[in-house]
mmCIF file of C-alpha atoms and ligand atoms in Angstrom:
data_model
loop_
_atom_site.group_PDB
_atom_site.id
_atom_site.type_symbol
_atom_site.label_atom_id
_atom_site.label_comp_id
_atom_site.label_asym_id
_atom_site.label_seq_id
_atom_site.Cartn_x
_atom_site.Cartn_y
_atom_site.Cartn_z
ATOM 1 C CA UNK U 1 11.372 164.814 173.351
ATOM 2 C CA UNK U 2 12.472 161.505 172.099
ATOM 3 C CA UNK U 3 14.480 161.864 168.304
ATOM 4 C CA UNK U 4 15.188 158.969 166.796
ATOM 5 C CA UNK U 5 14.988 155.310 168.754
ATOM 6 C CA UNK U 6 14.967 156.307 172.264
ATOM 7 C CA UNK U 7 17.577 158.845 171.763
ATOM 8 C CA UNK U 8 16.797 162.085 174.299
ATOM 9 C CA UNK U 9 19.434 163.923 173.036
ATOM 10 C CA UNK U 10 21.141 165.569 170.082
ATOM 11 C CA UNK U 11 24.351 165.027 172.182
ATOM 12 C CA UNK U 12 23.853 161.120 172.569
ATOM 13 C CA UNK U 13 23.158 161.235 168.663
ATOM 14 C CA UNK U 14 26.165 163.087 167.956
ATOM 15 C CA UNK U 15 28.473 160.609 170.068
ATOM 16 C CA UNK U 16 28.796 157.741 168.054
ATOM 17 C CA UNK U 17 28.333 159.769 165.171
ATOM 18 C CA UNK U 18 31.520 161.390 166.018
ATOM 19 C CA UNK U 19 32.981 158.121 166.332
ATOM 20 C CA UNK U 20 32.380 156.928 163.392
ATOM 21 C CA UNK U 21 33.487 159.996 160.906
ATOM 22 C CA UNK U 22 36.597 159.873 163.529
ATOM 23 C CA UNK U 23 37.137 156.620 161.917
ATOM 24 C CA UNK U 24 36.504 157.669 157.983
ATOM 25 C CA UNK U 25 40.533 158.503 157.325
ATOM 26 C CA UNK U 26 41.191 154.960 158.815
ATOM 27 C CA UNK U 27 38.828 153.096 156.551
ATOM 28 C CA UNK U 28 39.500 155.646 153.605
ATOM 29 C CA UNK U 29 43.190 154.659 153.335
ATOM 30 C CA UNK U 30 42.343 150.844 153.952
ATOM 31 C CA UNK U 31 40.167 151.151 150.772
ATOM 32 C CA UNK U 32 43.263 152.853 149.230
ATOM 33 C CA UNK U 33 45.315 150.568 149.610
ATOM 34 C CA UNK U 34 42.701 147.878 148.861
ATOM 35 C CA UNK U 35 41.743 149.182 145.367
ATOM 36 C CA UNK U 36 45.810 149.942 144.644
ATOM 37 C CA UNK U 37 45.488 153.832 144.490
ATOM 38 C CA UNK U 38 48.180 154.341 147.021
ATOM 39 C CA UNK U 39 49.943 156.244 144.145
ATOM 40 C CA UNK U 40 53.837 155.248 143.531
ATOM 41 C CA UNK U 41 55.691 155.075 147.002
ATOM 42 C CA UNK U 42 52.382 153.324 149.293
ATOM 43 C CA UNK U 43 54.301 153.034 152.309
ATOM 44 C CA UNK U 44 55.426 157.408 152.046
ATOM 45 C CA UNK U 45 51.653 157.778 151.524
ATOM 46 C CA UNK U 46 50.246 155.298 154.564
ATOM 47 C CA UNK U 47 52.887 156.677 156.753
ATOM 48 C CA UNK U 48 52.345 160.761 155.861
ATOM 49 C CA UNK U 49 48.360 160.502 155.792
ATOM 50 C CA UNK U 50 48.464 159.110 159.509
ATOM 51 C CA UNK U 51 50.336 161.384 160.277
ATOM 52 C CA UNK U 52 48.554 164.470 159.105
ATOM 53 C CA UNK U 53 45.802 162.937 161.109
ATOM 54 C CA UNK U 54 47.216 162.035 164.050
ATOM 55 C CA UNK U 55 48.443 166.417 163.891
ATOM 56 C CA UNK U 56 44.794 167.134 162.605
ATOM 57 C CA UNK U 57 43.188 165.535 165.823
ATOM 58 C CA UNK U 58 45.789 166.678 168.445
ATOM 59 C CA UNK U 59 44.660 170.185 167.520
ATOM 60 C CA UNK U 60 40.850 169.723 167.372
ATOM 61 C CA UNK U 61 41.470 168.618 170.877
ATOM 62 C CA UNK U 62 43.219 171.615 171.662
ATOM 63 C CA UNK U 63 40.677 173.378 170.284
ATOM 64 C CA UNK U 64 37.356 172.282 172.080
ATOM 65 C CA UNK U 65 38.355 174.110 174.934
ATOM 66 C CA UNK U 66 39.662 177.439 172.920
ATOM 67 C CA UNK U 67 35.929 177.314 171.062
ATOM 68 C CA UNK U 68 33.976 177.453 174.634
ATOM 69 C CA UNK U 69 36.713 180.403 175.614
ATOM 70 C CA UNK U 70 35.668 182.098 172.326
ATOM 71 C CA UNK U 71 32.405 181.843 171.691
ATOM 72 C CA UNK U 72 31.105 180.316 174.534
ATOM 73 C CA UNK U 73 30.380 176.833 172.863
ATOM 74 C CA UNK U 74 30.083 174.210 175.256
ATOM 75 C CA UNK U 75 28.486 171.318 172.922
ATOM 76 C CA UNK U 76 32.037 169.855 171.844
ATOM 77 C CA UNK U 77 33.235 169.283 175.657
ATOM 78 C CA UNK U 78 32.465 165.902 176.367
ATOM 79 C CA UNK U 79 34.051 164.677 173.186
ATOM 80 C CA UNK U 80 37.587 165.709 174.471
ATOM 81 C CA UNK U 81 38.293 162.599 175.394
ATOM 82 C CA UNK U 82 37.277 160.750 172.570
ATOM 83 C CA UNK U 83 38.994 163.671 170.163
ATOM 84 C CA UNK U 84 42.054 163.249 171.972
ATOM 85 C CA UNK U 85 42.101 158.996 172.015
ATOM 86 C CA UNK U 86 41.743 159.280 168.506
ATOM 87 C CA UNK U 87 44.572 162.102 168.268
ATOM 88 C CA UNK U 88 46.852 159.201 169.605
ATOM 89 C CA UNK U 89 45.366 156.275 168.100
ATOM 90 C CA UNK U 90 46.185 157.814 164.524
ATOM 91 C CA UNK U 91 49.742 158.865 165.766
ATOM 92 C CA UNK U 92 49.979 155.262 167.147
ATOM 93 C CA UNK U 93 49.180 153.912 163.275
ATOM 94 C CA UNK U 94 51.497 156.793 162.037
ATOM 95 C CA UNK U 95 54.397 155.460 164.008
ATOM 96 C CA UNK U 96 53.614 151.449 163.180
ATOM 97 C CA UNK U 97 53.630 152.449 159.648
ATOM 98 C CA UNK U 98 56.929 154.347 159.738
ATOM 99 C CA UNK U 99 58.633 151.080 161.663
ATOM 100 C CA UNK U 100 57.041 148.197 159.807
ATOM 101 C CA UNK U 101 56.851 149.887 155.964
ATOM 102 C CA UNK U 102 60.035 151.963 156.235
ATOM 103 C CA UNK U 103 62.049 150.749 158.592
ATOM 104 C CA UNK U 104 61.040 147.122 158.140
ATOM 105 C CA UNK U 105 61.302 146.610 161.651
ATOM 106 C CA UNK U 106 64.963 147.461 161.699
ATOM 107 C CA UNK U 107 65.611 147.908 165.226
ATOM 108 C CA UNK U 108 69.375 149.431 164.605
ATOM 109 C CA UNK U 109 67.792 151.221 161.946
ATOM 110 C CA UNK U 110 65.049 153.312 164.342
ATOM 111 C CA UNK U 111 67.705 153.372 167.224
ATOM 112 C CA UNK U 112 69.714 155.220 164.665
ATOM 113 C CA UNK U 113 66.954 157.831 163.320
ATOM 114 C CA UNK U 114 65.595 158.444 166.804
ATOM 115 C CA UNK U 115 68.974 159.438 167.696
ATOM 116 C CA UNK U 116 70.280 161.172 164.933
ATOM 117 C CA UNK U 117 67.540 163.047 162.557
ATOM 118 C CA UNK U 118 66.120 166.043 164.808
ATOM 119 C CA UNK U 119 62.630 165.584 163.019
ATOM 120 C CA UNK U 120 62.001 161.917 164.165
ATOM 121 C CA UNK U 121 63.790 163.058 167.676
ATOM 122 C CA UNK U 122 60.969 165.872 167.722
ATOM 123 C CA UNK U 123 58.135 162.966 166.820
ATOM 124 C CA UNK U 124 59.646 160.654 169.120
ATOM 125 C CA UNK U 125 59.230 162.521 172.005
ATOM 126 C CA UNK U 126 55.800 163.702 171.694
ATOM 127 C CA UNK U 127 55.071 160.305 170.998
ATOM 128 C CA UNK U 128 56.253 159.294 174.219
ATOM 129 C CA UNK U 129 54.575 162.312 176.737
ATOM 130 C CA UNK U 130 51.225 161.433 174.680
ATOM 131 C CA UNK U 131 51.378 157.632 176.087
ATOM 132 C CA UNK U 132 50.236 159.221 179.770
ATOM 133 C CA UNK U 133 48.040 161.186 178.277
ATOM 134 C CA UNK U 134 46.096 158.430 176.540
ATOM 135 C CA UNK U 135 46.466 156.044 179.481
ATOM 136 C CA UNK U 136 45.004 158.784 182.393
ATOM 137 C CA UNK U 137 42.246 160.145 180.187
ATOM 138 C CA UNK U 138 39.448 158.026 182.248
ATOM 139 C CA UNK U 139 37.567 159.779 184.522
ATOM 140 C CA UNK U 140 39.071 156.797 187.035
ATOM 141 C CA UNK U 141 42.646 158.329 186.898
ATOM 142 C CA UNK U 142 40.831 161.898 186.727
ATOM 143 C CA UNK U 143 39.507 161.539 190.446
ATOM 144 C CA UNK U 144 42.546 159.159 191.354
ATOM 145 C CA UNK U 145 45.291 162.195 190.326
ATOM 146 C CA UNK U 146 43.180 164.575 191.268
ATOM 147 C CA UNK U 147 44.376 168.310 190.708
ATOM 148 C CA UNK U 148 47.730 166.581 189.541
ATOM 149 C CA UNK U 149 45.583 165.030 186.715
ATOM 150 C CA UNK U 150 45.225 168.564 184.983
ATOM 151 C CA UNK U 151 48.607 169.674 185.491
ATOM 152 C CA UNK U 152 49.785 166.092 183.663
ATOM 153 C CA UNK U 153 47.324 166.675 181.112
ATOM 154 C CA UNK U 154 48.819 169.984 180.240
ATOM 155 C CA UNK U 155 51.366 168.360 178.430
ATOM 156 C CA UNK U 156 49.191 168.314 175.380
ATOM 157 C CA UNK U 157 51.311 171.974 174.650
ATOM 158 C CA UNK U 158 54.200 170.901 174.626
ATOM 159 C CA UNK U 159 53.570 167.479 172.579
ATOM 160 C CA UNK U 160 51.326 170.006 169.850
ATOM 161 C CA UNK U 161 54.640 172.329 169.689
ATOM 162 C CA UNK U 162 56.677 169.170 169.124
ATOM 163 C CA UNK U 163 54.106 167.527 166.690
ATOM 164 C CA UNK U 164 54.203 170.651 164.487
ATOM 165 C CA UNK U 165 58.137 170.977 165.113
ATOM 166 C CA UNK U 166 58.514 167.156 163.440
ATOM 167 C CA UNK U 167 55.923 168.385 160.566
ATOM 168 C CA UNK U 168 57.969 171.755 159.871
ATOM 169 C CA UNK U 169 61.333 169.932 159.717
ATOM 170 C CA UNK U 170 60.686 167.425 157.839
ATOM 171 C CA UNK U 171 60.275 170.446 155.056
ATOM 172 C CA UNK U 172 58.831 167.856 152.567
ATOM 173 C CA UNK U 173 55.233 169.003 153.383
ATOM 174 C CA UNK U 174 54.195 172.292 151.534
ATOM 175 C CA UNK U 175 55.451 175.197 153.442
ATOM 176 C CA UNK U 176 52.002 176.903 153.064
ATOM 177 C CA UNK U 177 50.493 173.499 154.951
ATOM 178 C CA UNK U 178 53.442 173.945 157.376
ATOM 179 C CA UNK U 179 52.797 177.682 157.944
ATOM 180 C CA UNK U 180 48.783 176.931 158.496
ATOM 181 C CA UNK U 181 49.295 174.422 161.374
ATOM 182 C CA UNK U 182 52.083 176.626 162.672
ATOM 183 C CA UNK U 183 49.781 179.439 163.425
ATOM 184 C CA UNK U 184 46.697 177.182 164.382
ATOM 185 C CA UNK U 185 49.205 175.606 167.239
ATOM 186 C CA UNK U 186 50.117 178.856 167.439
ATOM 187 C CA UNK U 187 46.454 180.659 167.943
ATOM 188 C CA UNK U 188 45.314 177.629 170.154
ATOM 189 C CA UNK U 189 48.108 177.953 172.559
ATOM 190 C CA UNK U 190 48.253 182.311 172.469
ATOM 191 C CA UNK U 191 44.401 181.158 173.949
ATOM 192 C CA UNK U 192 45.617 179.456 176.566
ATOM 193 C CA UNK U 193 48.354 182.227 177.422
ATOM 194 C CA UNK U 194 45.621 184.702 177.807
ATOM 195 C CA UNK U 195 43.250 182.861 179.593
ATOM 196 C CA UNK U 196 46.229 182.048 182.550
ATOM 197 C CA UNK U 197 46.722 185.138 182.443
ATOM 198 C CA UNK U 198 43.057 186.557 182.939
ATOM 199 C CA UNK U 199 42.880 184.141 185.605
ATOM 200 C CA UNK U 200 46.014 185.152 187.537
ATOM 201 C CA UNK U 201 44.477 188.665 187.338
ATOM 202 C CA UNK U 202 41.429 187.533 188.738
ATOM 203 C CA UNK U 203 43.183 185.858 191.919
ATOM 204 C CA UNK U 204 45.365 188.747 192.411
HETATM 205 C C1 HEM N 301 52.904 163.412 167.853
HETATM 206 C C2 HEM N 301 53.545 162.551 167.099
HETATM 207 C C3 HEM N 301 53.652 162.633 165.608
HETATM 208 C C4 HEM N 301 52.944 163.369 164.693
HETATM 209 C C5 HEM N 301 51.777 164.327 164.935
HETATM 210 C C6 HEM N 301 53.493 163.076 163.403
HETATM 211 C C7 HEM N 301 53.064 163.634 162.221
HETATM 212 C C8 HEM N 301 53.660 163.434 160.981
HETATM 213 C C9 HEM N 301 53.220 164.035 159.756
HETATM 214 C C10 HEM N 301 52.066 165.024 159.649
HETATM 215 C C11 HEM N 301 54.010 163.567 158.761
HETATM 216 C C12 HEM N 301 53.880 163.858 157.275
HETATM 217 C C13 HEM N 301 54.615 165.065 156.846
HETATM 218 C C14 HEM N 301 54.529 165.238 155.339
HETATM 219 O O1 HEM N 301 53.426 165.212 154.788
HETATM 220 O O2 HEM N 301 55.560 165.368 154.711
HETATM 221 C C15 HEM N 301 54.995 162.684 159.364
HETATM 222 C C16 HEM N 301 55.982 162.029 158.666
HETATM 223 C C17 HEM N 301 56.884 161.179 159.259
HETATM 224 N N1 HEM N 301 56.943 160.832 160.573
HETATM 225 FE FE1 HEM N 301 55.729 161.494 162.056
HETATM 226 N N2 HEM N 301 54.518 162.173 163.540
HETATM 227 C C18 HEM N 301 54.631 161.868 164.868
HETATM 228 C C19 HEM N 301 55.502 160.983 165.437
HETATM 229 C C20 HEM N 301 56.446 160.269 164.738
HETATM 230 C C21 HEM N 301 57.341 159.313 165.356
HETATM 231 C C22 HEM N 301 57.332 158.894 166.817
HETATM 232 C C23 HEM N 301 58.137 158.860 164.385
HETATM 233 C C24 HEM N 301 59.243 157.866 164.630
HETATM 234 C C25 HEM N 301 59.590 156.920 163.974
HETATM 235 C C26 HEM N 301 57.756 159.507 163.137
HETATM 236 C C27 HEM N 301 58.348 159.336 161.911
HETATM 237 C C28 HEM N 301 57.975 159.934 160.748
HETATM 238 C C29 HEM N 301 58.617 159.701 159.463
HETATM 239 C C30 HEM N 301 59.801 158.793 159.189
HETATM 240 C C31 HEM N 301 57.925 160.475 158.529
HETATM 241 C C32 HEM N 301 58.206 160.593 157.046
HETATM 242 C C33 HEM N 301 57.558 159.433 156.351
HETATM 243 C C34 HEM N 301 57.892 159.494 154.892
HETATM 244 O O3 HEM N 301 57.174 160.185 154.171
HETATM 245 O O4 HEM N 301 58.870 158.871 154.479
HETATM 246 N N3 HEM N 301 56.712 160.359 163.408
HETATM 247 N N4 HEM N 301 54.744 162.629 160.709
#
C-alpha cells in the first residue's frame, strides 16, 4: 500500500517527521529570543532550556530499548540513533551557550569551573564520554568495532547518571523536576539491571 507520495511505510513517514519535531525546541527558543521573550536573564534561559533538552533526549534514548523490553514495542528502534545524535547535539548547544553567554569565552574562567564546581565537573565529563558515542553511532564503526562497539556504547549509563548528577546539584531546578528525572534514570537503568541479569540466568 502506497500512503502518501510514494511512501510504503508508516515508518519512512515517521522518520523525518521525527526529525523535524526533534528540531521544534531549537527553533522555539530561536523565535524566543527573536521576538525578545527570553524573560530577564536570556543567556540563564538559552543555557538551562538546552540543557533540559539535551537530559530530555539522553533518556528517550535510553528508553527505546526499555519500551521493546516492556511492552514489546519495536517501532521506536531504528530512531536510536537519530534520538541519541540529537541527545548530544542539544548538549553540544547547551555547553556553547554556557561558554559564549556566561563565560564569554573566558578560557581561565571555564578552566576554573571545570575544576572547581562539582556540578560543571559532573557535566563536563559526560560531555566528554558522549563525544565517542556520537562519533561511532554509524553503522560503519558498528561493523568496524564490532562486539566492542556495544560495550563502548554502554557508556550511555554512566553519562545519564552523570547528566542527572549535574541537574540535581545544581539545586536551582525544582526539586520535584529533579526527583522526576532521578527516578526515570533511575527506572531506565533498574531495566537494564534486570534484563543482564535474566540473561546471565539464561546462559548459566
Ligand atoms: C550531558 C551533559 C549535560 C547535560 C545533560 C546538562 C544539562 C543541564 C541542565 C538540564 C541544566 C539546567 C538546570 C536548571 O534548570 O537549573 C544545566 C545548567 C547548566 N549547565 Fe549543563 N548539562 C550538561 C553539560 C554541561 C557542561 C559540559 C557544562 C560546562 C560548562 C555545563 C554547564 C552548565 C551551567 C553553567 C549551567 C547553569 C546555567 C545557568 O543557569 O546559569 N553543562 N545543564
Amino acid at each position: 500500500m502506497v500512503l502518501i507520495g510514494g511512501v510504503k511505510s508508516w515508518r519512512e513517514l515517521l522518520k523525518p517527521m521525527l526529525f523535524i519535531s526533534s528540531a521544534i525546541p531549537l527553533v522555539w527558543i530561536i523565535y524566543q529570543g527573536v521576538y525578545d521573550q527570553l524573560g530577564a536573564d536570556p543567556a540563564k534561559s538559552i543555557a538551562d532550556y538546552l540543557g533540559m533538552w539535551g537530559l530530555r533526549f539522553l533518556l528517550i534514548t535510553l528508553a527505546v530499548t526499555s519500551l521493546r523490553v516492556w511492552f514489546g514495542w519495536r517501532w521506536q528502534l531504528p530512531f536510536r540513533r537519530m534520538l541519541g545524535l540529537y541527545a548530544f547535539f542539544y548538549i553540544l548547544l547547551h555547553l556553547l551557550a554556557v561558554v559564549t553567554f556566561i563565560m564569554g569565552w573566558r578560557i581561565d574562567i571555564l578552566v576554573k569551573e571545570v575544576t572547581e564546581r562539582p556540578f560543571i565537573i559532573v557535566g563536563m565529563l559526560a560531555f566528554v564520554l558522549l563525544i565517542p558515542l556520537a562519533v561511532t553511532s554509524t553503522q560503519k564503526w558498528q561493523r568496524r568495532l564490532g562486539r566492542r562497539w556495544k560495550k563502548l556504547h554502554q557508556l550511555i549509563y554512566p553519562i545519564a547518571i552523570l547528566a542527572v548528577l549535574h541537574l540535581v546539584f545544581l539545586i536551582r531546578a525544582s526539586y520535584l523536576e529533579a526527583f522526576i528525572y532521578v527516578c526515570t534514570v533511575t527506572l531506565l537503568l533498574m531495566q537494564r539491571v534486570v534484563s543482564a541479569n535474566k540473561g546471565r540466568k539464561k546462559v548459566v
